[in-house]
Structure formats: structure tokens, C-alpha cells
mmCIF file of C-alpha atoms and ligand atoms in Angstrom:
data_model
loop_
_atom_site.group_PDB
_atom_site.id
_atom_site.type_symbol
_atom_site.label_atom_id
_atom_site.label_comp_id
_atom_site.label_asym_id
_atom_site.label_seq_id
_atom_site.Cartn_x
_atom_site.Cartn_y
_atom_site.Cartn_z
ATOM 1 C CA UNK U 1 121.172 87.245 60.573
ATOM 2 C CA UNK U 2 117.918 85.832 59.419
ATOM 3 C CA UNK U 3 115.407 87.912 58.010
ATOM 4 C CA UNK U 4 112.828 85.624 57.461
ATOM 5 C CA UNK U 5 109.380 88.135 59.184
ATOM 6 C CA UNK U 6 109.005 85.470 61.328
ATOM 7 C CA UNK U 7 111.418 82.447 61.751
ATOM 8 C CA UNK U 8 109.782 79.052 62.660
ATOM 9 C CA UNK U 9 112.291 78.428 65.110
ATOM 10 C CA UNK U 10 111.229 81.154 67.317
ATOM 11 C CA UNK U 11 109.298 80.023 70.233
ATOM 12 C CA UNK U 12 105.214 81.867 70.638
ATOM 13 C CA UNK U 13 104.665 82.235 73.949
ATOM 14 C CA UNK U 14 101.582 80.925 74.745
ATOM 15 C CA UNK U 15 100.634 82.346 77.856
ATOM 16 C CA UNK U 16 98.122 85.373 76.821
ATOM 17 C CA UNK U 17 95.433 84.575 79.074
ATOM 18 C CA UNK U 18 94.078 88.375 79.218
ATOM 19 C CA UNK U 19 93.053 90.336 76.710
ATOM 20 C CA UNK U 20 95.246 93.479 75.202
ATOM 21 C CA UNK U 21 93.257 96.282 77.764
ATOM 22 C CA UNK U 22 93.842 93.794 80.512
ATOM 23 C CA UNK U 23 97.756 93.115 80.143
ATOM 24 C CA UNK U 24 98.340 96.516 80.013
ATOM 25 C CA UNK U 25 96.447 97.716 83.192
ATOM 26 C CA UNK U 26 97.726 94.719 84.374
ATOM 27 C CA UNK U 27 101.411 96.448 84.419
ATOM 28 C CA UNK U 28 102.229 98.627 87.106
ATOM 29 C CA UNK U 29 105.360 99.417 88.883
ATOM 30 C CA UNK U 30 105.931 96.781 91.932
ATOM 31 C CA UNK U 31 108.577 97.970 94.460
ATOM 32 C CA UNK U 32 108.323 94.709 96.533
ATOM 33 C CA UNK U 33 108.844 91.464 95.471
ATOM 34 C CA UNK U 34 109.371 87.742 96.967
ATOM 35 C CA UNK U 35 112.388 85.798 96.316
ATOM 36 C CA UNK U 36 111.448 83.187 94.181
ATOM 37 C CA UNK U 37 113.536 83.158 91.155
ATOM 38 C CA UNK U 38 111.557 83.345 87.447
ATOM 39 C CA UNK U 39 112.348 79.929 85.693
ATOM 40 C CA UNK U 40 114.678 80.706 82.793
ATOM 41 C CA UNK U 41 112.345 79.703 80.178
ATOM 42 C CA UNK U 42 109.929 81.987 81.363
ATOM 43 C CA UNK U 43 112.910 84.942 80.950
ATOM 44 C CA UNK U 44 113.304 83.761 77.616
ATOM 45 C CA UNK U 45 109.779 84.127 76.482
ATOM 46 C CA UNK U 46 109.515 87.481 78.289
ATOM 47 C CA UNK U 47 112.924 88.341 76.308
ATOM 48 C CA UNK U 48 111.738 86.552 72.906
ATOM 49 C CA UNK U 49 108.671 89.114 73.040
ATOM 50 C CA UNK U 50 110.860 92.324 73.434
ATOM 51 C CA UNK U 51 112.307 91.192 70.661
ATOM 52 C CA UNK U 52 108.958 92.388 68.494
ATOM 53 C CA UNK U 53 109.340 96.033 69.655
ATOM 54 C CA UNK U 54 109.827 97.972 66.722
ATOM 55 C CA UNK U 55 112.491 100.363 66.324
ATOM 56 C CA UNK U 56 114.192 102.760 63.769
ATOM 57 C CA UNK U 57 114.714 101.201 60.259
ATOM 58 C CA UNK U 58 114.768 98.037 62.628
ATOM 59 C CA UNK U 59 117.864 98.758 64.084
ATOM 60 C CA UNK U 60 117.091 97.012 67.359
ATOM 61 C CA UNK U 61 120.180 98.396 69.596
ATOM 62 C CA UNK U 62 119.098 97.535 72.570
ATOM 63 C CA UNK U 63 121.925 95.395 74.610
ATOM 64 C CA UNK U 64 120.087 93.478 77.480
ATOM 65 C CA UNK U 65 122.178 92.065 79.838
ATOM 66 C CA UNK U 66 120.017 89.854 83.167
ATOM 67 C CA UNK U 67 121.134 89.635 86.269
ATOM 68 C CA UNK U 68 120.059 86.913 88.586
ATOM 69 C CA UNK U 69 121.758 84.766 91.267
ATOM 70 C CA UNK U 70 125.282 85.251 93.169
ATOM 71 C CA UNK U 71 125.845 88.652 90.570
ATOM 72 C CA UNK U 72 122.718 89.637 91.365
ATOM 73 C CA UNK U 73 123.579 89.958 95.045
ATOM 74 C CA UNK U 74 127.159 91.261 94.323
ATOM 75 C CA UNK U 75 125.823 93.525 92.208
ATOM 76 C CA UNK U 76 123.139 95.365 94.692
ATOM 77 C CA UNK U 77 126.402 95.363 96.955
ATOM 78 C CA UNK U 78 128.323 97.432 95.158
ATOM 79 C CA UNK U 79 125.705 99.773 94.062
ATOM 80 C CA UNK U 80 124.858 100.423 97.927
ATOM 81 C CA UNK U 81 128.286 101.018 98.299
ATOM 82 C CA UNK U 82 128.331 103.316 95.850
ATOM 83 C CA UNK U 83 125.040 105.422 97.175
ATOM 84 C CA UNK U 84 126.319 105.087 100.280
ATOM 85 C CA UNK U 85 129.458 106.763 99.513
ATOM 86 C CA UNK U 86 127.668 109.091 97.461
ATOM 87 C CA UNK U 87 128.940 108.555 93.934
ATOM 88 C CA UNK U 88 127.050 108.225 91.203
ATOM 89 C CA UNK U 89 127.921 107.747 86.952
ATOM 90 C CA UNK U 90 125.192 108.512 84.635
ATOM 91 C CA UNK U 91 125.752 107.981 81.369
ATOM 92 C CA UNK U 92 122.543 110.425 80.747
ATOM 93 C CA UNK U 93 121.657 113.248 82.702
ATOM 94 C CA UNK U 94 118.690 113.124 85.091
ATOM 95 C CA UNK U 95 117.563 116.592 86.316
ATOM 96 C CA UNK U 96 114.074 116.181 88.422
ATOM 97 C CA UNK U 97 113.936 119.854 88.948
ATOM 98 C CA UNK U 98 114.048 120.773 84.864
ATOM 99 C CA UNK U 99 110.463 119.687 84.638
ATOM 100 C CA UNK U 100 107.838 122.573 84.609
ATOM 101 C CA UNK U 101 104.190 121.930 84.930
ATOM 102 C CA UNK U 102 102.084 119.940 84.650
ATOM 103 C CA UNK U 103 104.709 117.591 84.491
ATOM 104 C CA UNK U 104 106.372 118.710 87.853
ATOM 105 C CA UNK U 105 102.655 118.539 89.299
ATOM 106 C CA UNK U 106 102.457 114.820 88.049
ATOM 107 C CA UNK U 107 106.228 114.093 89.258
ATOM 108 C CA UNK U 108 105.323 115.176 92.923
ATOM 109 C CA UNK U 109 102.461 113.664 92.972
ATOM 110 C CA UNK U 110 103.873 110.663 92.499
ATOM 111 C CA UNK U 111 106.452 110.929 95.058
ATOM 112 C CA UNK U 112 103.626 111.912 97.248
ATOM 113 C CA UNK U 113 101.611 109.309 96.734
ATOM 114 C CA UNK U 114 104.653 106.219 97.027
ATOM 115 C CA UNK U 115 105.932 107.595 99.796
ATOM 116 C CA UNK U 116 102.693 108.371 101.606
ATOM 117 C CA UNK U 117 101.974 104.665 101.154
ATOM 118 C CA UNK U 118 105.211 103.656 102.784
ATOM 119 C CA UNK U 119 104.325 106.308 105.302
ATOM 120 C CA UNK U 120 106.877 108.364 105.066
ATOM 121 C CA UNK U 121 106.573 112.603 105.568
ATOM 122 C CA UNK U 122 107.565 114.568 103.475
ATOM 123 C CA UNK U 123 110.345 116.616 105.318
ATOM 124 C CA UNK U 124 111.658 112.690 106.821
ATOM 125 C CA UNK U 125 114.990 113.264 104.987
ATOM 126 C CA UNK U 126 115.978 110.069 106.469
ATOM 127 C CA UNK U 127 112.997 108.006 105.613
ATOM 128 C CA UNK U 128 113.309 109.094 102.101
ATOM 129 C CA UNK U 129 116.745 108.666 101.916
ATOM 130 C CA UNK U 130 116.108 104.912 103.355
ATOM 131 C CA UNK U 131 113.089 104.549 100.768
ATOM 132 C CA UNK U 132 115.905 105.274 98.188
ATOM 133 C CA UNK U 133 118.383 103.212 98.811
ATOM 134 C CA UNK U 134 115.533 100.627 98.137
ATOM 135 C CA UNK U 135 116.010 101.036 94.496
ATOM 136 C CA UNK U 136 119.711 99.784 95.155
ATOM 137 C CA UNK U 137 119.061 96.773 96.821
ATOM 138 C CA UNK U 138 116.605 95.903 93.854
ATOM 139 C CA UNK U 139 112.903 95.976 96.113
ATOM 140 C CA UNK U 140 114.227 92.200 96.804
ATOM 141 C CA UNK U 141 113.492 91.648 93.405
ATOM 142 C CA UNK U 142 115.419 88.102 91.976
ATOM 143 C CA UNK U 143 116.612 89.676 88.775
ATOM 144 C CA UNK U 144 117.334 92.904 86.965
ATOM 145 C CA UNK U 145 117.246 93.962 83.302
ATOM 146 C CA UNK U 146 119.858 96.394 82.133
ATOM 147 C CA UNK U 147 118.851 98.287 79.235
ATOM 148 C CA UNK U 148 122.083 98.955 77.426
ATOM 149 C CA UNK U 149 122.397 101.089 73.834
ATOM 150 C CA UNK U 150 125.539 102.274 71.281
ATOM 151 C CA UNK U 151 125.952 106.173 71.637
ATOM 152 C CA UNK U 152 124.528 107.128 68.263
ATOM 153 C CA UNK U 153 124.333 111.097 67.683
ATOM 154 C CA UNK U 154 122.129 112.569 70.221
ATOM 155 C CA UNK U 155 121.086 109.631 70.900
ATOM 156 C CA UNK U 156 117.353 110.603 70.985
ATOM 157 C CA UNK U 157 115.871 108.416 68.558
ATOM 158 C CA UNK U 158 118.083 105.136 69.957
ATOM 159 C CA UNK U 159 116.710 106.071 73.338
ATOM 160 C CA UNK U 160 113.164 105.999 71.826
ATOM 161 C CA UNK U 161 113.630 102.602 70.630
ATOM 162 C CA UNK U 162 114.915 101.146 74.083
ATOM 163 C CA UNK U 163 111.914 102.841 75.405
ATOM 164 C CA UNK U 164 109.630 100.694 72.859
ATOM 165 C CA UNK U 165 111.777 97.653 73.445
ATOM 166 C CA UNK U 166 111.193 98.204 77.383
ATOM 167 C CA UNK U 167 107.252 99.031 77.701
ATOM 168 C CA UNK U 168 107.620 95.482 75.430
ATOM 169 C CA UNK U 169 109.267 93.731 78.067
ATOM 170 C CA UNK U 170 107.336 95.057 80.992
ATOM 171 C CA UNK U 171 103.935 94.311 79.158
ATOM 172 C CA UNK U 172 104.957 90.408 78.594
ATOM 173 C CA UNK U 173 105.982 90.139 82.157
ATOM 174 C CA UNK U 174 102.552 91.270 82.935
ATOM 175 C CA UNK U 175 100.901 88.750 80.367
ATOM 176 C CA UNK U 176 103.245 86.336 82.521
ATOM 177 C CA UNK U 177 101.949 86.713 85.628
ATOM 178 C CA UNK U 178 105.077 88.525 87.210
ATOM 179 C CA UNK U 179 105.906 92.214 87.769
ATOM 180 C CA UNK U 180 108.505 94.812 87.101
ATOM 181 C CA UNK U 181 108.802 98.119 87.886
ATOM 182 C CA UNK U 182 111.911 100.563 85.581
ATOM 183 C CA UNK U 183 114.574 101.787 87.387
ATOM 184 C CA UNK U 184 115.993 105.515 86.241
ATOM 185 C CA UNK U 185 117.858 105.258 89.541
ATOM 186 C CA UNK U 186 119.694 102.668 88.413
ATOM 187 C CA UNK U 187 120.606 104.279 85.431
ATOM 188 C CA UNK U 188 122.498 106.644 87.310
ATOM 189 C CA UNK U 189 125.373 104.315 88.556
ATOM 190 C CA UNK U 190 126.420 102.751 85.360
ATOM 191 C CA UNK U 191 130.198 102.525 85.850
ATOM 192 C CA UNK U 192 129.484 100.345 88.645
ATOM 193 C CA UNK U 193 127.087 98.139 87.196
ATOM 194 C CA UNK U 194 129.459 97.840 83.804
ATOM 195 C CA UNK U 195 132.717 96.974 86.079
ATOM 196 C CA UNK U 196 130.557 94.187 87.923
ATOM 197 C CA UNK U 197 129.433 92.662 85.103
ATOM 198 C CA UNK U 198 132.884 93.527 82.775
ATOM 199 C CA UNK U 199 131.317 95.757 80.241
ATOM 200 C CA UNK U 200 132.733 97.858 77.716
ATOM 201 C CA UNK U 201 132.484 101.546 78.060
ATOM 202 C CA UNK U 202 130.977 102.205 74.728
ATOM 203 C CA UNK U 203 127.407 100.468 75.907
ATOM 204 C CA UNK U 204 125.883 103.335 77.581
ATOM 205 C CA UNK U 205 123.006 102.715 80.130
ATOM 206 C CA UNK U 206 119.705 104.056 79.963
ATOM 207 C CA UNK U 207 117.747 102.565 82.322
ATOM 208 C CA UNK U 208 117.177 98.937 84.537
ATOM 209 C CA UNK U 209 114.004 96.821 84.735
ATOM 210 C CA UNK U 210 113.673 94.763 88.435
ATOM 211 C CA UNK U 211 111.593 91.596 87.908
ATOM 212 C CA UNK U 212 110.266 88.998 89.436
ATOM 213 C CA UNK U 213 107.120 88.121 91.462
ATOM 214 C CA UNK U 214 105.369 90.844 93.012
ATOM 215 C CA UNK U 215 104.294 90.824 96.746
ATOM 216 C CA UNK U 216 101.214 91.576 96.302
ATOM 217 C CA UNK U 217 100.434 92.201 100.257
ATOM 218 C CA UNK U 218 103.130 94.515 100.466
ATOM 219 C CA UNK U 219 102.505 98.390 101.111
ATOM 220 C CA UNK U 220 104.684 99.510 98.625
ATOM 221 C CA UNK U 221 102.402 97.473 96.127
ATOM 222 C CA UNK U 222 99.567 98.594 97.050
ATOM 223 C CA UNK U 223 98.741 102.084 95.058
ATOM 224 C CA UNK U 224 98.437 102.575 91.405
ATOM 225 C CA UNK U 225 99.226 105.882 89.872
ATOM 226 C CA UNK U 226 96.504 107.404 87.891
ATOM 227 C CA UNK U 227 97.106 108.838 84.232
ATOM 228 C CA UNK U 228 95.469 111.944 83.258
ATOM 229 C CA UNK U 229 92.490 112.205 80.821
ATOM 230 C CA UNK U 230 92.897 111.920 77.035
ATOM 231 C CA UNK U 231 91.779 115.601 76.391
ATOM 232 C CA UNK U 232 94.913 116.290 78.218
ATOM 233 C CA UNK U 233 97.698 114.807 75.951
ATOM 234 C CA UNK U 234 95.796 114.474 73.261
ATOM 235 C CA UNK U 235 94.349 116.459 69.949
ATOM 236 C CA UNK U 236 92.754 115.479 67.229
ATOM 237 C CA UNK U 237 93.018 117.438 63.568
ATOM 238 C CA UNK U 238 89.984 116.467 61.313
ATOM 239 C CA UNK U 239 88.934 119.514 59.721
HETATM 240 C C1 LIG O 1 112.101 105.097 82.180
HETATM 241 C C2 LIG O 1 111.500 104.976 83.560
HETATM 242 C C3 LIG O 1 112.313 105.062 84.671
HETATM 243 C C4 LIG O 1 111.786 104.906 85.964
HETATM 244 N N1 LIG O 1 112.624 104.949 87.044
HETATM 245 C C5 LIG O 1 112.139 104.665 88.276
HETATM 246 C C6 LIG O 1 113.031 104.578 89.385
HETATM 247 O O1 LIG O 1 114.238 104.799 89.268
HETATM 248 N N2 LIG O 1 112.517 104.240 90.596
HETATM 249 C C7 LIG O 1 111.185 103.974 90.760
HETATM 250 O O2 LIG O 1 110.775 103.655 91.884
HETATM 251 N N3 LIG O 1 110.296 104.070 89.719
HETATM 252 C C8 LIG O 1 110.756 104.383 88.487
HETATM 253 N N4 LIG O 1 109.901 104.441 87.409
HETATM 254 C C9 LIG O 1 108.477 104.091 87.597
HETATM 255 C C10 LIG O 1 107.541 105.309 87.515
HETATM 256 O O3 LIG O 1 107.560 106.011 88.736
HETATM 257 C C11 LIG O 1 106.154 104.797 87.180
HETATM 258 O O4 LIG O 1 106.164 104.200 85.894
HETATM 259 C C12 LIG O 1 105.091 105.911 87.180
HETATM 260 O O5 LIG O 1 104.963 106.478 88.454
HETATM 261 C C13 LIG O 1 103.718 105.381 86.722
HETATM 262 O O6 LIG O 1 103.309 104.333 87.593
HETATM 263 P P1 LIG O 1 103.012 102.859 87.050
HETATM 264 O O7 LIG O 1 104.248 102.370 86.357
HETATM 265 O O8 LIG O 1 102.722 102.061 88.296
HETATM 266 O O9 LIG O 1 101.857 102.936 86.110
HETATM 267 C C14 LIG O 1 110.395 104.673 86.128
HETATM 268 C C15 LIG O 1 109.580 104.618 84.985
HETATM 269 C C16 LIG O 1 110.117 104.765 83.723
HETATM 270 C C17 LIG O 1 109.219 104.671 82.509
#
């Protein structure tokens, strides 16, 4: 490996046309997309960025792995297949109703809010269900991003890092004009997506990205979640 702080042969992406505050208000989570495939040098600049995030004694372990084309398709196949049948295989346990407030009270809001945008009640089991299954077949989006790590310990601080390595990616698709949104729900079906794409069972999957071009016009595009005020996460110690 080189270590070199920055090798010469690494390619700058020169596409920062907005400014820091703008790129990142400029990423949101798009759950509609148009077909149009992302030129692969554009991937690799989005994927040379990530790169930069830091991580533990620079450990890096994230394992990417993109999925575009024909496997893309198969792929979304066999993970409706899956929900369908009901089966899922986390590698990491997602439990929405271990959160107590206020971070319940920001979890249903959001659900509120996306699927009141899609118009869909809250007691329409179905529609929800249907709004789900959405995840599976990837919003329409062109490719997905599978965020892959080594089981280290309690894997807490390696999950940290993929989250670094992620909010990376996601801002330099925003500095590239496209749109992603990070997919939990994806997360929850890794043994399918590692026997579709022939993985071994010691990468353990955190999460997905979906990417592509947003449809903007679209109604599931057409919120944006707000964040609550600083005095509420933060405190400062000066005295
Ligand atoms: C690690 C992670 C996993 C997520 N998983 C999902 C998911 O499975 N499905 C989904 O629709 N949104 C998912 N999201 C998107 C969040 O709902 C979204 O980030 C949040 O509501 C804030 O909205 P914003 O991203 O538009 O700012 C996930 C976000 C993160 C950070």
C-alpha cells in the first residue's frame, strides 16, 4: 500500500461547484429516481472521495461493493422475494421500538411526514406495507452501494467509521449533482444480497446507499426532514 498523504496518481474531482453549507443541505434522502445510469467515472470520483473519510488509526474497513446493470435487477428480485416471503437476515439488529424519546418523537415523525407525502394513512397497513417494499425494488434507483465491514469486537467503533465513510459518499454525490438516500432496510436481508453477489460470510452488512439521479418532480422527493435546534444536541463547557 502507498502511504504517500496524498498520491499524485489519485484523481481530484473537480466538480465542487457549491460551497461546503450548500453540498451538505444539498443532501437529502431521494426515494425516487429516473433510470439513467451514473457514468462510471462519475462513480469513481464519488468512490475516490469516500476514500478521505477518516477512520480509526486509519483502518478504513469499509468493503464497498456497487451494483448496477443486469445484477442490479436480479438483485432487487431476489430481495422482493425474500420480503415477500417474509424472511429477513440481519447481520445487526434493528429494533424501531427500543428508541425512547425524543428520539421515538423524531422517528415517527418522520414516518409521518414520508408517508403523509405519499399519502398514505396511518392505519393503511397495506399502503405501508406497499411503501416498503419500495426500499426493495431500490426507489428505481440505477445502482446501489453496499456498505460491507470485518466483525471486529463489538463492532461499535468499525460501524462508526462506515458511518464516516458513508455521510462521505452521500455528500460527494450531492457535490455531483445526483442523489442517494441510505438504506437500513436493506441491511436487514444480507444473506440474500451476499449469495447474489457471491460474498463471503465474514463481510457483515451494515447498511446500502441507492444512487442515482433524483426525480425531482416526484412526491416522494418532495419533503425535507427538519433537524432540531443546536441547544438541543448540543452543550458547550467553557467555564
Ligand atoms: C444509516 C441510515 C439508514 C437509513 N435507512 C433508511 C431506510 O432503510 N429506508 C429509508 O427510506 N430511509 C432510510 N434512511 C434515511 C433517513 O430516514 C433520513 O436520513 C432521515 O429521515 C433524515 O432525512 P434526510 O436524509 O432527508 O435529511 C436511513 C438513514 C441512515 C443514516
Amino acid at each position: 500500500m502507498n502511504y504517500i498523504a496524498t498520491p499524485p496518481e489519485r484523481e481530484i474531482s473537480t466538480a465542487f461547484a457549491l460551497t461546503f453549507g450548500e453540498t451538505v443541505r444539498a443532501r437529502r434522502s431521494f426515494r425516487a429516481f429516473l433510470p439513467d445510469p451514473v457514468p462510471q467515472s462519475v462513480i469513481h470520483q464519488v468512490l475516490e472521495d469516500a476514500q478521505f473519510a477518516p477512520s480509526n488509526c486509519n483502518t478504513q474497513p469499509w468493503n464497498t461493493h456497487i451494483v448496477s446493470g443486469n445484477k442490479r435487477d436480479e438483485l432487487s428480485q431476489a430481495l422482493l422475494a425474500a420480503g415477500e416471503a417474509g424472511q429477513t437476515s440481519a447481520d445487526f439488529s434493528w429494533d424501531a421500538g427500543a428508541f425512547p424519546d425524543p428520539y421515538d418523537d423524531r422517528r415517527r415523525e418522520q414516518g409521518k411526514v414520508y408517508y403523509g407525502s405519499l399519502g398514505i394513512a396511518r392505519e393503511d397497513e397495506a399502503g405501508r406495507a406497499r411503501a416498503g417494499a419500495m426500499n426493495l425494488s431500490f426507489f428505481g434507483a440505477p445502482h446501489a452501494a453496499f456498505l460491507f465491514m470485518p466483525s471486529i469486537g463489538d463492532n461499535v467503533r468499525v460501524a462508526s467509521d462506515l458511518g464516516m465513510y458513508g455521510q462521505t459518499f452521500l455528500l460527494s454525490l450531492a457535490a455531483h449533482g445526483l442523489g442517494g438516500v441510505p438504506q437500513t432496510v436493506l441491511g436487514l436481508h444480507a444473506d440474500t444480497i451476499r449469495e447474489t453477489l457471491g460474498l463471503s460470510r465474514d463481510l457483515k452488512l451494515l447498511f446500502g446507499i441507492l444512487f442515482g439521479y433524483p426525480d425531482e418532480t416526484a412526491q416522494a422527493n418532495c419533503t425535507r426532514m427538519d433537524r432540531a435546534p443546536l441547544s438541543a444536541s448540543v452543550t458547550f463547557h467553557d467555564d
